PDB file of C-alpha atoms (C1' of nucleotides) in Angstrom:
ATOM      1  CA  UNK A  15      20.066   8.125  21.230  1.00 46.00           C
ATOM      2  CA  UNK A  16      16.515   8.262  22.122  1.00 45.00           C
ATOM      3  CA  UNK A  17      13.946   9.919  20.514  1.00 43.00           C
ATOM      4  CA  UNK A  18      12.727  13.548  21.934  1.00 48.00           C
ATOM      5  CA  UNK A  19       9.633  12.599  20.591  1.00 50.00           C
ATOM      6  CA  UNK A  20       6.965   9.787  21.271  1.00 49.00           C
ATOM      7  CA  UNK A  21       6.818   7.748  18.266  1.00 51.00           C
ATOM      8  CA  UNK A  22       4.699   5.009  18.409  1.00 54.00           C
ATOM      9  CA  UNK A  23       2.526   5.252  21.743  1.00 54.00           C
ATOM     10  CA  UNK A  24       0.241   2.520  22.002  1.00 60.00           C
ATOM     11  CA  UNK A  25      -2.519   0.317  20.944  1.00 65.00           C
ATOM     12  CA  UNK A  26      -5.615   1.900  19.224  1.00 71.00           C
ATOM     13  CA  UNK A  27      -2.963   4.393  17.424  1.00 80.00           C
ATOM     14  CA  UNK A  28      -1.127   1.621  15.540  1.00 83.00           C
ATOM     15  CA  UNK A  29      -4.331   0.782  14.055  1.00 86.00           C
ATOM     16  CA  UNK A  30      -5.906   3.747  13.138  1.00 87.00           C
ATOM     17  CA  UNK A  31      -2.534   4.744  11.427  1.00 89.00           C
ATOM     18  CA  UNK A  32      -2.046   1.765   9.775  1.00 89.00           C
ATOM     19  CA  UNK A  33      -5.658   2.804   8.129  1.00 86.00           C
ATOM     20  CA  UNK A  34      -3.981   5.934   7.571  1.00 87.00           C
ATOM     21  CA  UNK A  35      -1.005   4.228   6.004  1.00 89.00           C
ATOM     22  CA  UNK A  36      -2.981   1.998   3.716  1.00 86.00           C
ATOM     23  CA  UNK A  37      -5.008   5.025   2.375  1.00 80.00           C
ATOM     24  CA  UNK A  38      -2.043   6.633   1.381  1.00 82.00           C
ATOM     25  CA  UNK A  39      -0.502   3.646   0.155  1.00 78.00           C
ATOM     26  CA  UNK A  40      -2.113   2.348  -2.969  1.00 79.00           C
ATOM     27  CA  UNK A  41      -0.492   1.083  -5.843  1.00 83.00           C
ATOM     28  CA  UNK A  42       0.220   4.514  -7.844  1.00 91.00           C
ATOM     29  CA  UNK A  43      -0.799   6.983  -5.115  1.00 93.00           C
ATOM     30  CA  UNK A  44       2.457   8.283  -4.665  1.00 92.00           C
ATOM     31  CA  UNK A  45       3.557   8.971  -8.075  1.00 93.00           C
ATOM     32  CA  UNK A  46       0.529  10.779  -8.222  1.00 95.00           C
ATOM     33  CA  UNK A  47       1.504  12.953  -5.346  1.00 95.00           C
ATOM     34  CA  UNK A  48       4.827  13.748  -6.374  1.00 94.00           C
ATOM     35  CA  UNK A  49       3.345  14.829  -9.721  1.00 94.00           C
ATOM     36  CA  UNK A  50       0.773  17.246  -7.715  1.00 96.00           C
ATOM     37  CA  UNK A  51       3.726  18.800  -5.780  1.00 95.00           C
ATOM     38  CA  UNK A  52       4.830  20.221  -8.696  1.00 94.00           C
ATOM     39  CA  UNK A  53       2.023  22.330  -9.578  1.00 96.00           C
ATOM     40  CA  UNK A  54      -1.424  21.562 -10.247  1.00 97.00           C
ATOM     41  CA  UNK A  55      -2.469  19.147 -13.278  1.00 97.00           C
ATOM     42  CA  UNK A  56      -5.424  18.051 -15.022  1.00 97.00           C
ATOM     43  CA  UNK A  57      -6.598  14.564 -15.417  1.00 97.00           C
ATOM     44  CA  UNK A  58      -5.174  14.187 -18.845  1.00 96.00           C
ATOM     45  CA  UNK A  59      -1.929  15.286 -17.705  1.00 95.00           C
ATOM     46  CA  UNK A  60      -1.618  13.293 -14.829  1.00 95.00           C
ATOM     47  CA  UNK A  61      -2.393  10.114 -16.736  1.00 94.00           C
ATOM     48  CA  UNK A  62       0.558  10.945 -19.028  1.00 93.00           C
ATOM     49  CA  UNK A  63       2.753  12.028 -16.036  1.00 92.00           C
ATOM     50  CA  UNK A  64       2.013   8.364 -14.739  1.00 91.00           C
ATOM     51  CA  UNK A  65       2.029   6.613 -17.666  1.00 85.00           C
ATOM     52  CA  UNK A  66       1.005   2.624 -16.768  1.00 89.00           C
ATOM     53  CA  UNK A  67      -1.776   3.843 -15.038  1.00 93.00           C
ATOM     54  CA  UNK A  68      -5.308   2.883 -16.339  1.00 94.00           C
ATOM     55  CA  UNK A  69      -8.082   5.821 -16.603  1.00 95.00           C
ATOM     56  CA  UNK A  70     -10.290   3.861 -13.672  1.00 95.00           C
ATOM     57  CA  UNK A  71      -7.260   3.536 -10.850  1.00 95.00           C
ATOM     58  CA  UNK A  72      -6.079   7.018 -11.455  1.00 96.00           C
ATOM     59  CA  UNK A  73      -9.939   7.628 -11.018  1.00 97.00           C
ATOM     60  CA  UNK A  74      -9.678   5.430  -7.932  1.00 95.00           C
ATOM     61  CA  UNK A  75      -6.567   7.356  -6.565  1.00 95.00           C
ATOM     62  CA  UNK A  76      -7.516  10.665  -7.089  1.00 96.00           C
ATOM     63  CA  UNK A  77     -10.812  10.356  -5.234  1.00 96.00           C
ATOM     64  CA  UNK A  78      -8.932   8.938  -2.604  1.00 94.00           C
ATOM     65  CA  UNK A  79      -7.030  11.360  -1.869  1.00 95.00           C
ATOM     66  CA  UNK A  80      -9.636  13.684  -2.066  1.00 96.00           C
ATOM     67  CA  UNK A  81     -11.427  11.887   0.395  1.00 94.00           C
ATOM     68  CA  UNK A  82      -8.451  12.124   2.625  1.00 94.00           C
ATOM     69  CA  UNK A  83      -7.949  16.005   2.359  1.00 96.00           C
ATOM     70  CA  UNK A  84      -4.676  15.857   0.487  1.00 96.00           C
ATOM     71  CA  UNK A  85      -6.225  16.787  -2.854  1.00 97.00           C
ATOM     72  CA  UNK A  86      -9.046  19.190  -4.111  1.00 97.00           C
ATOM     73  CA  UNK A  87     -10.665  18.721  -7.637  1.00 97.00           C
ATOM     74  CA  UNK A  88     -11.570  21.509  -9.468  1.00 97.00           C
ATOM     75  CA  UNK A  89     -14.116  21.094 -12.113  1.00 97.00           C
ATOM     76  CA  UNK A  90     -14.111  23.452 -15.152  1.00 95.00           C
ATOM     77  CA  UNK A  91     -17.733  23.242 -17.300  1.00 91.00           C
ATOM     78  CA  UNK A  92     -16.486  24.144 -20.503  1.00 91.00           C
ATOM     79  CA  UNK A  93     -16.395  21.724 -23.409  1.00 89.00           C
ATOM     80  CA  UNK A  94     -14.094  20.055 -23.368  1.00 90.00           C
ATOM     81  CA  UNK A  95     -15.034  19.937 -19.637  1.00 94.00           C
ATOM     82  CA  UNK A  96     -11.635  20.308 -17.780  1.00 96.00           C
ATOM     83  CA  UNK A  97     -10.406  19.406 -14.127  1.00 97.00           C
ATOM     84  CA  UNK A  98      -7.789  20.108 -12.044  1.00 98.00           C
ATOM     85  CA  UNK A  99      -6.256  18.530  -9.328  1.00 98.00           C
ATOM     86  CA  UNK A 100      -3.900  20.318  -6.762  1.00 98.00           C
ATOM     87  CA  UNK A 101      -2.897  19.900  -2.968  1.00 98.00           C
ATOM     88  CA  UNK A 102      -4.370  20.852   0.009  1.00 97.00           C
ATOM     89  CA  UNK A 103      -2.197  22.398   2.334  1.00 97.00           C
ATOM     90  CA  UNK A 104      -2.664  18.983   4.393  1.00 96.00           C
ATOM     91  CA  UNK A 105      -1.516  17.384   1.305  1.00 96.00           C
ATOM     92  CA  UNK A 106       1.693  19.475   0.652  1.00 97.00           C
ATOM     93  CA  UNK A 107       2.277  18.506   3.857  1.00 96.00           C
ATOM     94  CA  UNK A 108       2.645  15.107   3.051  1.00 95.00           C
ATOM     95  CA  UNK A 109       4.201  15.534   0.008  1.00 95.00           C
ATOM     96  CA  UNK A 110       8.098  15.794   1.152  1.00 94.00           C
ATOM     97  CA  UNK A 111       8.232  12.921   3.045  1.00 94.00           C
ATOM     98  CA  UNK A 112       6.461  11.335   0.018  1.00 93.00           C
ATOM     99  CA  UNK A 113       8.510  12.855  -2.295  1.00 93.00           C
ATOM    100  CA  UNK A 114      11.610  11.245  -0.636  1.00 93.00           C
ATOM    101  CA  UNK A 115      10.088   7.790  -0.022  1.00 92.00           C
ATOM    102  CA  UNK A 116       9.637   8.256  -4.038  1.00 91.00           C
ATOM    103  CA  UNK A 117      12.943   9.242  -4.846  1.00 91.00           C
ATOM    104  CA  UNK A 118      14.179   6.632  -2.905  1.00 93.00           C
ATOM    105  CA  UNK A 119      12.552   4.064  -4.881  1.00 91.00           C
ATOM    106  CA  UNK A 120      13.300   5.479  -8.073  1.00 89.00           C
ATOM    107  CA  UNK A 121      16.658   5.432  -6.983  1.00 92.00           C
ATOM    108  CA  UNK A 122      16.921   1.788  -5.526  1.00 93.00           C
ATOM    109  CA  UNK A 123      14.761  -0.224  -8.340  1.00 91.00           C
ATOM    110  CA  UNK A 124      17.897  -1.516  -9.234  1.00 91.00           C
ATOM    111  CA  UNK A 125      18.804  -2.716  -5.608  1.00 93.00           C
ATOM    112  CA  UNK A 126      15.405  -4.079  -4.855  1.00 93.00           C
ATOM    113  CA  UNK A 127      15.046  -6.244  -7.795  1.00 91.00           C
ATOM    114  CA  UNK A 128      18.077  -7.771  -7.223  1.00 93.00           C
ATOM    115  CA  UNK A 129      17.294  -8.457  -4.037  1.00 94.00           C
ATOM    116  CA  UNK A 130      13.836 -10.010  -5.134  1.00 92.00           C
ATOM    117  CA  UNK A 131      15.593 -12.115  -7.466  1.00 92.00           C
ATOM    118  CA  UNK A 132      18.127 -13.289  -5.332  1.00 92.00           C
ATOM    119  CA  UNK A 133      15.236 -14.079  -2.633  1.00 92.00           C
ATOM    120  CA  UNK A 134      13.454 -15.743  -5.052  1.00 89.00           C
ATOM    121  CA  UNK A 135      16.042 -18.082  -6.812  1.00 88.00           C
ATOM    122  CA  UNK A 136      16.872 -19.483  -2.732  1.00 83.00           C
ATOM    123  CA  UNK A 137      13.265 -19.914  -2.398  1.00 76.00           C
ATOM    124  CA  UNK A 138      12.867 -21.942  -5.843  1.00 70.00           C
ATOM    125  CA  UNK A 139      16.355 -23.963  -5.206  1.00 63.00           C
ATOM    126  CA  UNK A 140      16.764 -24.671  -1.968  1.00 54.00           C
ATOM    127  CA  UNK A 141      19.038 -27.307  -2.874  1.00 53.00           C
ATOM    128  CA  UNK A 142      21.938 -24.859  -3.756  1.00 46.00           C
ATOM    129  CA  UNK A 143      23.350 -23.236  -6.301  1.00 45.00           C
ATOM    130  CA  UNK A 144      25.006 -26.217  -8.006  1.00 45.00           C
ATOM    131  CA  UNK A 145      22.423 -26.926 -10.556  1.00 39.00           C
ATOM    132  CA  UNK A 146      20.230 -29.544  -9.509  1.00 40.00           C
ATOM    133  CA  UNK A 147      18.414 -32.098 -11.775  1.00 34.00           C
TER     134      UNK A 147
ATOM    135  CA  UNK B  21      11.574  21.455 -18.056  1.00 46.00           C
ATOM    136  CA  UNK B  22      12.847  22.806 -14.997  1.00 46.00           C
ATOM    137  CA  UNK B  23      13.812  20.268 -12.370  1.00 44.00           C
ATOM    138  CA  UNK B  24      17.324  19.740 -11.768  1.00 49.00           C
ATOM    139  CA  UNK B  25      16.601  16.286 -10.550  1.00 51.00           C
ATOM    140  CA  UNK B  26      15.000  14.063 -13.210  1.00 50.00           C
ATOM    141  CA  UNK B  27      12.094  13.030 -11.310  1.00 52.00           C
ATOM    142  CA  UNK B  28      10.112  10.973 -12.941  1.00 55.00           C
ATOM    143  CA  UNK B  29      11.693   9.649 -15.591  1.00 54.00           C
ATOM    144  CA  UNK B  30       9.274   7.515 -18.223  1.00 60.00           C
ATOM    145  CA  UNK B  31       7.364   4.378 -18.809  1.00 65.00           C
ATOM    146  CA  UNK B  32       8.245   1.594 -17.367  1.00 71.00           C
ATOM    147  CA  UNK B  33      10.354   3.168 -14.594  1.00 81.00           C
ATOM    148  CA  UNK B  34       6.398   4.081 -13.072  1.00 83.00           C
ATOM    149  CA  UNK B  35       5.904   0.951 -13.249  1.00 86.00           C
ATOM    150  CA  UNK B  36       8.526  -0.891 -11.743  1.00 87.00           C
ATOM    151  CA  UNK B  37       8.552   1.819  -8.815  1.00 89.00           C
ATOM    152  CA  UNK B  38       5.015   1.313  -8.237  1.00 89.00           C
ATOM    153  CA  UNK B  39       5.556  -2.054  -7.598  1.00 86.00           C
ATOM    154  CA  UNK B  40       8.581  -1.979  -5.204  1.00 87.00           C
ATOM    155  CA  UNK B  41       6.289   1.209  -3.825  1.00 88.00           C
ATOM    156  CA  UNK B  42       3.698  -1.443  -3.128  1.00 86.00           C
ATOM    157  CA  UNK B  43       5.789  -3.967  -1.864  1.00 80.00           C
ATOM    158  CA  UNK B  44       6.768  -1.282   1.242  1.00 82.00           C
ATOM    159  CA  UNK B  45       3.412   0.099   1.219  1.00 78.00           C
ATOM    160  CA  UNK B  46       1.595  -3.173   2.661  1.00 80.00           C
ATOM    161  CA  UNK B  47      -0.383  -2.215   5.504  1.00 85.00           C
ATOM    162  CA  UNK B  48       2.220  -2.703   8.279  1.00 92.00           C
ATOM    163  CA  UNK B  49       5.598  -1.995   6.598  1.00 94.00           C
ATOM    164  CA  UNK B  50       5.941   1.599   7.823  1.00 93.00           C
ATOM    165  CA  UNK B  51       5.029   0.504  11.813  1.00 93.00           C
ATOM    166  CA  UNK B  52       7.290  -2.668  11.068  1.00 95.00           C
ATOM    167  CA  UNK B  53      10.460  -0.356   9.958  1.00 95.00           C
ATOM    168  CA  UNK B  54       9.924   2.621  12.218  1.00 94.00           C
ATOM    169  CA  UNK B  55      10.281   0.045  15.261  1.00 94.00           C
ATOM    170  CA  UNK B  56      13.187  -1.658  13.639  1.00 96.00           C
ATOM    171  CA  UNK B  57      15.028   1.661  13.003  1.00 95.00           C
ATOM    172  CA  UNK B  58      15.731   2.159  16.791  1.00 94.00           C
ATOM    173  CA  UNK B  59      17.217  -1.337  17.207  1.00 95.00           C
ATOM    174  CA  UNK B  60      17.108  -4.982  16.027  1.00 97.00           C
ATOM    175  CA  UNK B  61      14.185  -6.820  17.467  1.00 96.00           C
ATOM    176  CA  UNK B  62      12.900 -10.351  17.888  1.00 96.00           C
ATOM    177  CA  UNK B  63       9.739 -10.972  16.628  1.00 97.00           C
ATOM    178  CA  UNK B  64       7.642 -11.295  19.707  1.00 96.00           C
ATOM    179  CA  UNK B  65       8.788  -7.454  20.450  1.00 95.00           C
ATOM    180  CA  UNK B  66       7.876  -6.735  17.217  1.00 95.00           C
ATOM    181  CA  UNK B  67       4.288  -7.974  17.992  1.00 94.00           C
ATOM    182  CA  UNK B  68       4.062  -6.686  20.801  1.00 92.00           C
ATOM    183  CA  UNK B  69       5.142  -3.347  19.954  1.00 92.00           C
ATOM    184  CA  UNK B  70       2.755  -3.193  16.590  1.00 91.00           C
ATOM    185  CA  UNK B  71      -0.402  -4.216  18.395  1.00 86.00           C
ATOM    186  CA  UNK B  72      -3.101  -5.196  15.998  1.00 89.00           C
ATOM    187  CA  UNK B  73      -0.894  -6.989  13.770  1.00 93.00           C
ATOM    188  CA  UNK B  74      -1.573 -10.543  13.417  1.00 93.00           C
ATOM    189  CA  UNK B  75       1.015 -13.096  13.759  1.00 95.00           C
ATOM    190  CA  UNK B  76       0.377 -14.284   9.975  1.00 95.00           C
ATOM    191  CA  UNK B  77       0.685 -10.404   9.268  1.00 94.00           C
ATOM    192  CA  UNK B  78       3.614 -10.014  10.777  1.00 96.00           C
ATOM    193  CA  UNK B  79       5.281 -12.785   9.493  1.00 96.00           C
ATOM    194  CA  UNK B  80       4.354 -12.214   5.819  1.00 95.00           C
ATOM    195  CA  UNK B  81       5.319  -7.794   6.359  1.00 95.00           C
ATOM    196  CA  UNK B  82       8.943  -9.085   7.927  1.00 96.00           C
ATOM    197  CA  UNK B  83       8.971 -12.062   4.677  1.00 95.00           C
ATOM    198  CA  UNK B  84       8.155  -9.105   2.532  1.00 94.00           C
ATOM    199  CA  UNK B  85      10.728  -6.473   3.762  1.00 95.00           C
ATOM    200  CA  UNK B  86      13.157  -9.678   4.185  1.00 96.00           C
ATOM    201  CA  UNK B  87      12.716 -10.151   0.051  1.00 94.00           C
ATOM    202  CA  UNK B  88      13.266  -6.694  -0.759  1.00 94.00           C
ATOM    203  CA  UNK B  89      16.580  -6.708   1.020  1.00 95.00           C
ATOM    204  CA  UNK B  90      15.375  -4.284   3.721  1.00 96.00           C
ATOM    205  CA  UNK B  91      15.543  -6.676   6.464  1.00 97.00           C
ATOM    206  CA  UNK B  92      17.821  -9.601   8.051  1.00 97.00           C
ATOM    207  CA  UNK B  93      16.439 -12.726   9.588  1.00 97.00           C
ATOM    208  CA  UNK B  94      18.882 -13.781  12.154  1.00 97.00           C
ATOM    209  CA  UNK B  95      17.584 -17.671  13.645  1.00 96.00           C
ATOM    210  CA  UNK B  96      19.174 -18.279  17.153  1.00 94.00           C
ATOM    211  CA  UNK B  97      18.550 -22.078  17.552  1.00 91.00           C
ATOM    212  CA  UNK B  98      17.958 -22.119  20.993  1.00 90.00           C
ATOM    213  CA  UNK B  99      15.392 -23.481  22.985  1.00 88.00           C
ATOM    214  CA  UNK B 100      12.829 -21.475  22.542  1.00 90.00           C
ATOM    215  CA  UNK B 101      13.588 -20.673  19.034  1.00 93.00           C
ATOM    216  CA  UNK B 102      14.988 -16.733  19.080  1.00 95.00           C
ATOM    217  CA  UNK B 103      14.613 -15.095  15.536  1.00 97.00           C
ATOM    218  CA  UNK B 104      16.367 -11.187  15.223  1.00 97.00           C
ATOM    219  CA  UNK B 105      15.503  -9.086  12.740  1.00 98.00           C
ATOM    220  CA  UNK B 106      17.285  -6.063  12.044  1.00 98.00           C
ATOM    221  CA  UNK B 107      17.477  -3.290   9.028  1.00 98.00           C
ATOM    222  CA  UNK B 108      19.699  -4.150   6.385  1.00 97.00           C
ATOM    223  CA  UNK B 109      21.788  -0.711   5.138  1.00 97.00           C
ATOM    224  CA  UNK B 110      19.353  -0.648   2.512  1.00 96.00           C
ATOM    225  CA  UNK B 111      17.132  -0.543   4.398  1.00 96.00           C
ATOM    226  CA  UNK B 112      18.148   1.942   6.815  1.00 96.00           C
ATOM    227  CA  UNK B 113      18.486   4.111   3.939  1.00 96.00           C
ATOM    228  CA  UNK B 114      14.793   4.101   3.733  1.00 95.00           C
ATOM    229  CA  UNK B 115      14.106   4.352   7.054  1.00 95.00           C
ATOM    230  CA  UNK B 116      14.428   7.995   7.508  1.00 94.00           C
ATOM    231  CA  UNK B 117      12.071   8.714   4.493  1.00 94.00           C
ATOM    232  CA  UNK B 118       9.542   6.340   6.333  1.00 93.00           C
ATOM    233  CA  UNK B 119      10.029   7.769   9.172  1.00 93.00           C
ATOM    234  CA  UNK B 120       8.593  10.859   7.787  1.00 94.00           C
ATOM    235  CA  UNK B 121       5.623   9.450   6.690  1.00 93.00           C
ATOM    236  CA  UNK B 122       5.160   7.801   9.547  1.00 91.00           C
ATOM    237  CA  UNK B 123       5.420  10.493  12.269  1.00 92.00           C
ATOM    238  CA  UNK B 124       3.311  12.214   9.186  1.00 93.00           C
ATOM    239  CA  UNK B 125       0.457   9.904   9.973  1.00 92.00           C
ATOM    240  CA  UNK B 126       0.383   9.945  13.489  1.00 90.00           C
ATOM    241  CA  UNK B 127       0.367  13.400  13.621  1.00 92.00           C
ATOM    242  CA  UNK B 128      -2.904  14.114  11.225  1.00 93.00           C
ATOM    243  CA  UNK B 129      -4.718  11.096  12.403  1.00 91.00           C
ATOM    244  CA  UNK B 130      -7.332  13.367  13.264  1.00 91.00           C
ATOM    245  CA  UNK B 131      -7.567  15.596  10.283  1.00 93.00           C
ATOM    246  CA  UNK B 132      -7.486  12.931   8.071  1.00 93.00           C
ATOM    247  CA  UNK B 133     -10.408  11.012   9.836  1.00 91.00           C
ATOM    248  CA  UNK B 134     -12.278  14.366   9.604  1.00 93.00           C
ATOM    249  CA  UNK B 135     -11.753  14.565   6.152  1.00 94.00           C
ATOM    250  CA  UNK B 136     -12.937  11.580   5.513  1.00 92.00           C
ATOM    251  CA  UNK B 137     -16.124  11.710   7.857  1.00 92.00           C
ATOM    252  CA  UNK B 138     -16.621  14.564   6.191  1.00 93.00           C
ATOM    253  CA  UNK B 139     -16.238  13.565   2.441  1.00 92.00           C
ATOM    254  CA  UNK B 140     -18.584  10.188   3.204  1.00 90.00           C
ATOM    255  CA  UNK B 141     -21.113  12.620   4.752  1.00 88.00           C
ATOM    256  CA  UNK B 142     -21.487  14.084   1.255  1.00 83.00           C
ATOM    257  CA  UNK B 143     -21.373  11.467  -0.515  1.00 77.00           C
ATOM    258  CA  UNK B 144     -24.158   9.732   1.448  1.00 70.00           C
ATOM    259  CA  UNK B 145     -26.243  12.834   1.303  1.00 63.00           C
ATOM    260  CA  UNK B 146     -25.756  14.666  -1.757  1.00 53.00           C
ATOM    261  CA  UNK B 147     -28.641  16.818  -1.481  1.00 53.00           C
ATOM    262  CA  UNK B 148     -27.447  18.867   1.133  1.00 46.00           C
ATOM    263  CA  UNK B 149     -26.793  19.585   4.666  1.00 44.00           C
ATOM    264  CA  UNK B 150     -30.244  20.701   5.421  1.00 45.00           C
ATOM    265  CA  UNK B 151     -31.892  17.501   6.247  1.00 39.00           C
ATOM    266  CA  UNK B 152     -32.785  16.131   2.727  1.00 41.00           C
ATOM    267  CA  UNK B 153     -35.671  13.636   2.595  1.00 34.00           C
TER     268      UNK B 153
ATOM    269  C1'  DC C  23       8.780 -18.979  20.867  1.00 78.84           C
ATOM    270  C1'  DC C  24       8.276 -18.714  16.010  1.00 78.84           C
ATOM    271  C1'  DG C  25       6.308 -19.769  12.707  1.00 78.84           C
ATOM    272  C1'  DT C  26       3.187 -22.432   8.613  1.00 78.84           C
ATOM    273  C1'  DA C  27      -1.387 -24.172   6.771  1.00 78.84           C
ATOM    274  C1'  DT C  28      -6.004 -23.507   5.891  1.00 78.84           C
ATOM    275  C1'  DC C  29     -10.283 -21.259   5.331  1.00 78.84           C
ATOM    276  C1'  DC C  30     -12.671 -17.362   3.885  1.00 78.84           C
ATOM    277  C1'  DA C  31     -14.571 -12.576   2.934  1.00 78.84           C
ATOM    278  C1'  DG C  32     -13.453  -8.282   0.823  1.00 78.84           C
ATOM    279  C1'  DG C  33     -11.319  -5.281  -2.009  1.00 78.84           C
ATOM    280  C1'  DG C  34      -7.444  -3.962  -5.200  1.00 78.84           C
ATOM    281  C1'  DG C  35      -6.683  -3.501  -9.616  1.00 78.84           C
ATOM    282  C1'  DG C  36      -6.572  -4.623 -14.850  1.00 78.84           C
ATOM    283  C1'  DA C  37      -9.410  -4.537 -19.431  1.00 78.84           C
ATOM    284  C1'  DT C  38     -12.977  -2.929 -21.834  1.00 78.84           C
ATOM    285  C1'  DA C  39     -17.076  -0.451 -23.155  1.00 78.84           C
ATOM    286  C1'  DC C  40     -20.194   3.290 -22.616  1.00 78.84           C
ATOM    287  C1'  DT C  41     -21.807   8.417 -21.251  1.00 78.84           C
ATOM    288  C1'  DG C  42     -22.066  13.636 -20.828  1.00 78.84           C
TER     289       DG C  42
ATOM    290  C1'  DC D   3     -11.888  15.248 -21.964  1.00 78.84           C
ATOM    291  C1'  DA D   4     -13.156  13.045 -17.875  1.00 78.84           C
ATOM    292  C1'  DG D   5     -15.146  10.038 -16.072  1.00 78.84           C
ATOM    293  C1'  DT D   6     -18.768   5.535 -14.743  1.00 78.84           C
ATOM    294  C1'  DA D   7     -20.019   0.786 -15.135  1.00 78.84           C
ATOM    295  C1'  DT D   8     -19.107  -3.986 -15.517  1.00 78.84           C
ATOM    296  C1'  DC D   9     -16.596  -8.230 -15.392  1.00 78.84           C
ATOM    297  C1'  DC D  10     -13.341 -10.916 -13.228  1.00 78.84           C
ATOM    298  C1'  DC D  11      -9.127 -12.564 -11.089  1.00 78.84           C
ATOM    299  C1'  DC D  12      -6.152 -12.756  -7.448  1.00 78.84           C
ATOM    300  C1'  DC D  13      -4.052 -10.892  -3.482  1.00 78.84           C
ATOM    301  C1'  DT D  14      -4.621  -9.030   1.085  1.00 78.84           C
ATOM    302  C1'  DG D  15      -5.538  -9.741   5.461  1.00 78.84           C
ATOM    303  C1'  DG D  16      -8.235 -11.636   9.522  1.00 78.84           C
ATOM    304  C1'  DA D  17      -9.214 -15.949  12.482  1.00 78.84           C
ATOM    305  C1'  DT D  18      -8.010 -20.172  13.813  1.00 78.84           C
ATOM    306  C1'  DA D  19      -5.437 -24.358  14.365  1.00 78.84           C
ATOM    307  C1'  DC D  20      -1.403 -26.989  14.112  1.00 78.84           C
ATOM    308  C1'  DG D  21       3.989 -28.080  14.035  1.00 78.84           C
ATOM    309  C1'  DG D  22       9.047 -27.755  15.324  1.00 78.84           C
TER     310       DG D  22
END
DNA sequence: CCGTATCCAGGGGGATACTG
DNA sequence: CAGTATCCCCCTGGATACGG
């Protein structure tokens, strides 16, 4: 069946979304998201929501997606000084197709890894699977 | 809490998602899959229909997706060499979340370019719109 | 036609220490 | 609490050239 819609259309477009794409795509960007979609958190929180995630690339991440329009950061000058993070509408957006692309590898670790592993021991053996040496 | 769906679970799950996230994040994955979920493709359509990609690029995002068990690598020893690849079931299972984030980026191109013009402009001028210096 | 090999610059990303 | 700053390694990703 063909598509109503024009997906990919042509040169210059690949690119720029591919710059999109990579934005978007850092290491921990969308955990961080599907946190967010939630409701909004503060920094504290969302480095224990992540958990694996060092101070500097959630840091990193966060002011990425600021810079992209997805998140807005809400400073609080109390002391403790607080701030909190929460979507844009852009953002929420973004966030259910996100949110399944998440899901779906929180779902398929298992499958993946195998996968990697299986890749990997043909790559290392090539000789077969009857133990060589 | 309230979830029905045990999102995020803990620890290391974060981290082993982030890193298959990261393996399907690479900079062409998304263009690479939303081609290959209309139909199988040889790799010189896949080039062409990328544009921008590199050959090494393309070769290491297809390796990539190949490892992960989202992709087959069908060789047709002909002369010229003819090489398919197509989405595994796996990997078609993806392919509709990636989809969405996909047509998601090609739809805010714009907004998220403003964003960011917009975000550097402060950041390179911080003391103000009215003509500082 | 379909890669792989090599070179090379840049940035991603971890660890740690310090500041307001 | 919420960052910044620094060091440093290694991977990404582009260009180019070569091989089957």
């Amino acid at each position: 069946m063909k598509e109503t819609e024009p997906v990919i259309r042509h040169t210059a477009d690949c690119l720029r979304a591919s710059r999109v794409l990579s934005s978007i795509a850092g290491k921990w960007s969308v955990l961080v998201i599907m946190l967010l979609r939630e409701q909004p958190l503060r920094f504290s929180e969302l480095k224990r929501g992540v958990d694996g995630i060092s101070q500097r690339m959630l840091t990193l991440t966060l002011r990425n997606l600021e810079r992209n329009g997805l998140v807005t950061r809400t400073v609080t000058p109390s002391i403790p000084p607080r701030v909190d993070y929460e979507l844009t509408g852009l953002g929420h957006s973004l966030a259910d197709p996100i949110q399944s692309v998440g899901l779906w590898a929180f779902r398929h670790l298992e499958k993946i890894e195998a996968a990697q592993a299986h890749y990997d021991a043909r790559a290392t053996a090539p000789s077969g699977p009857d133990g060589e040496n």
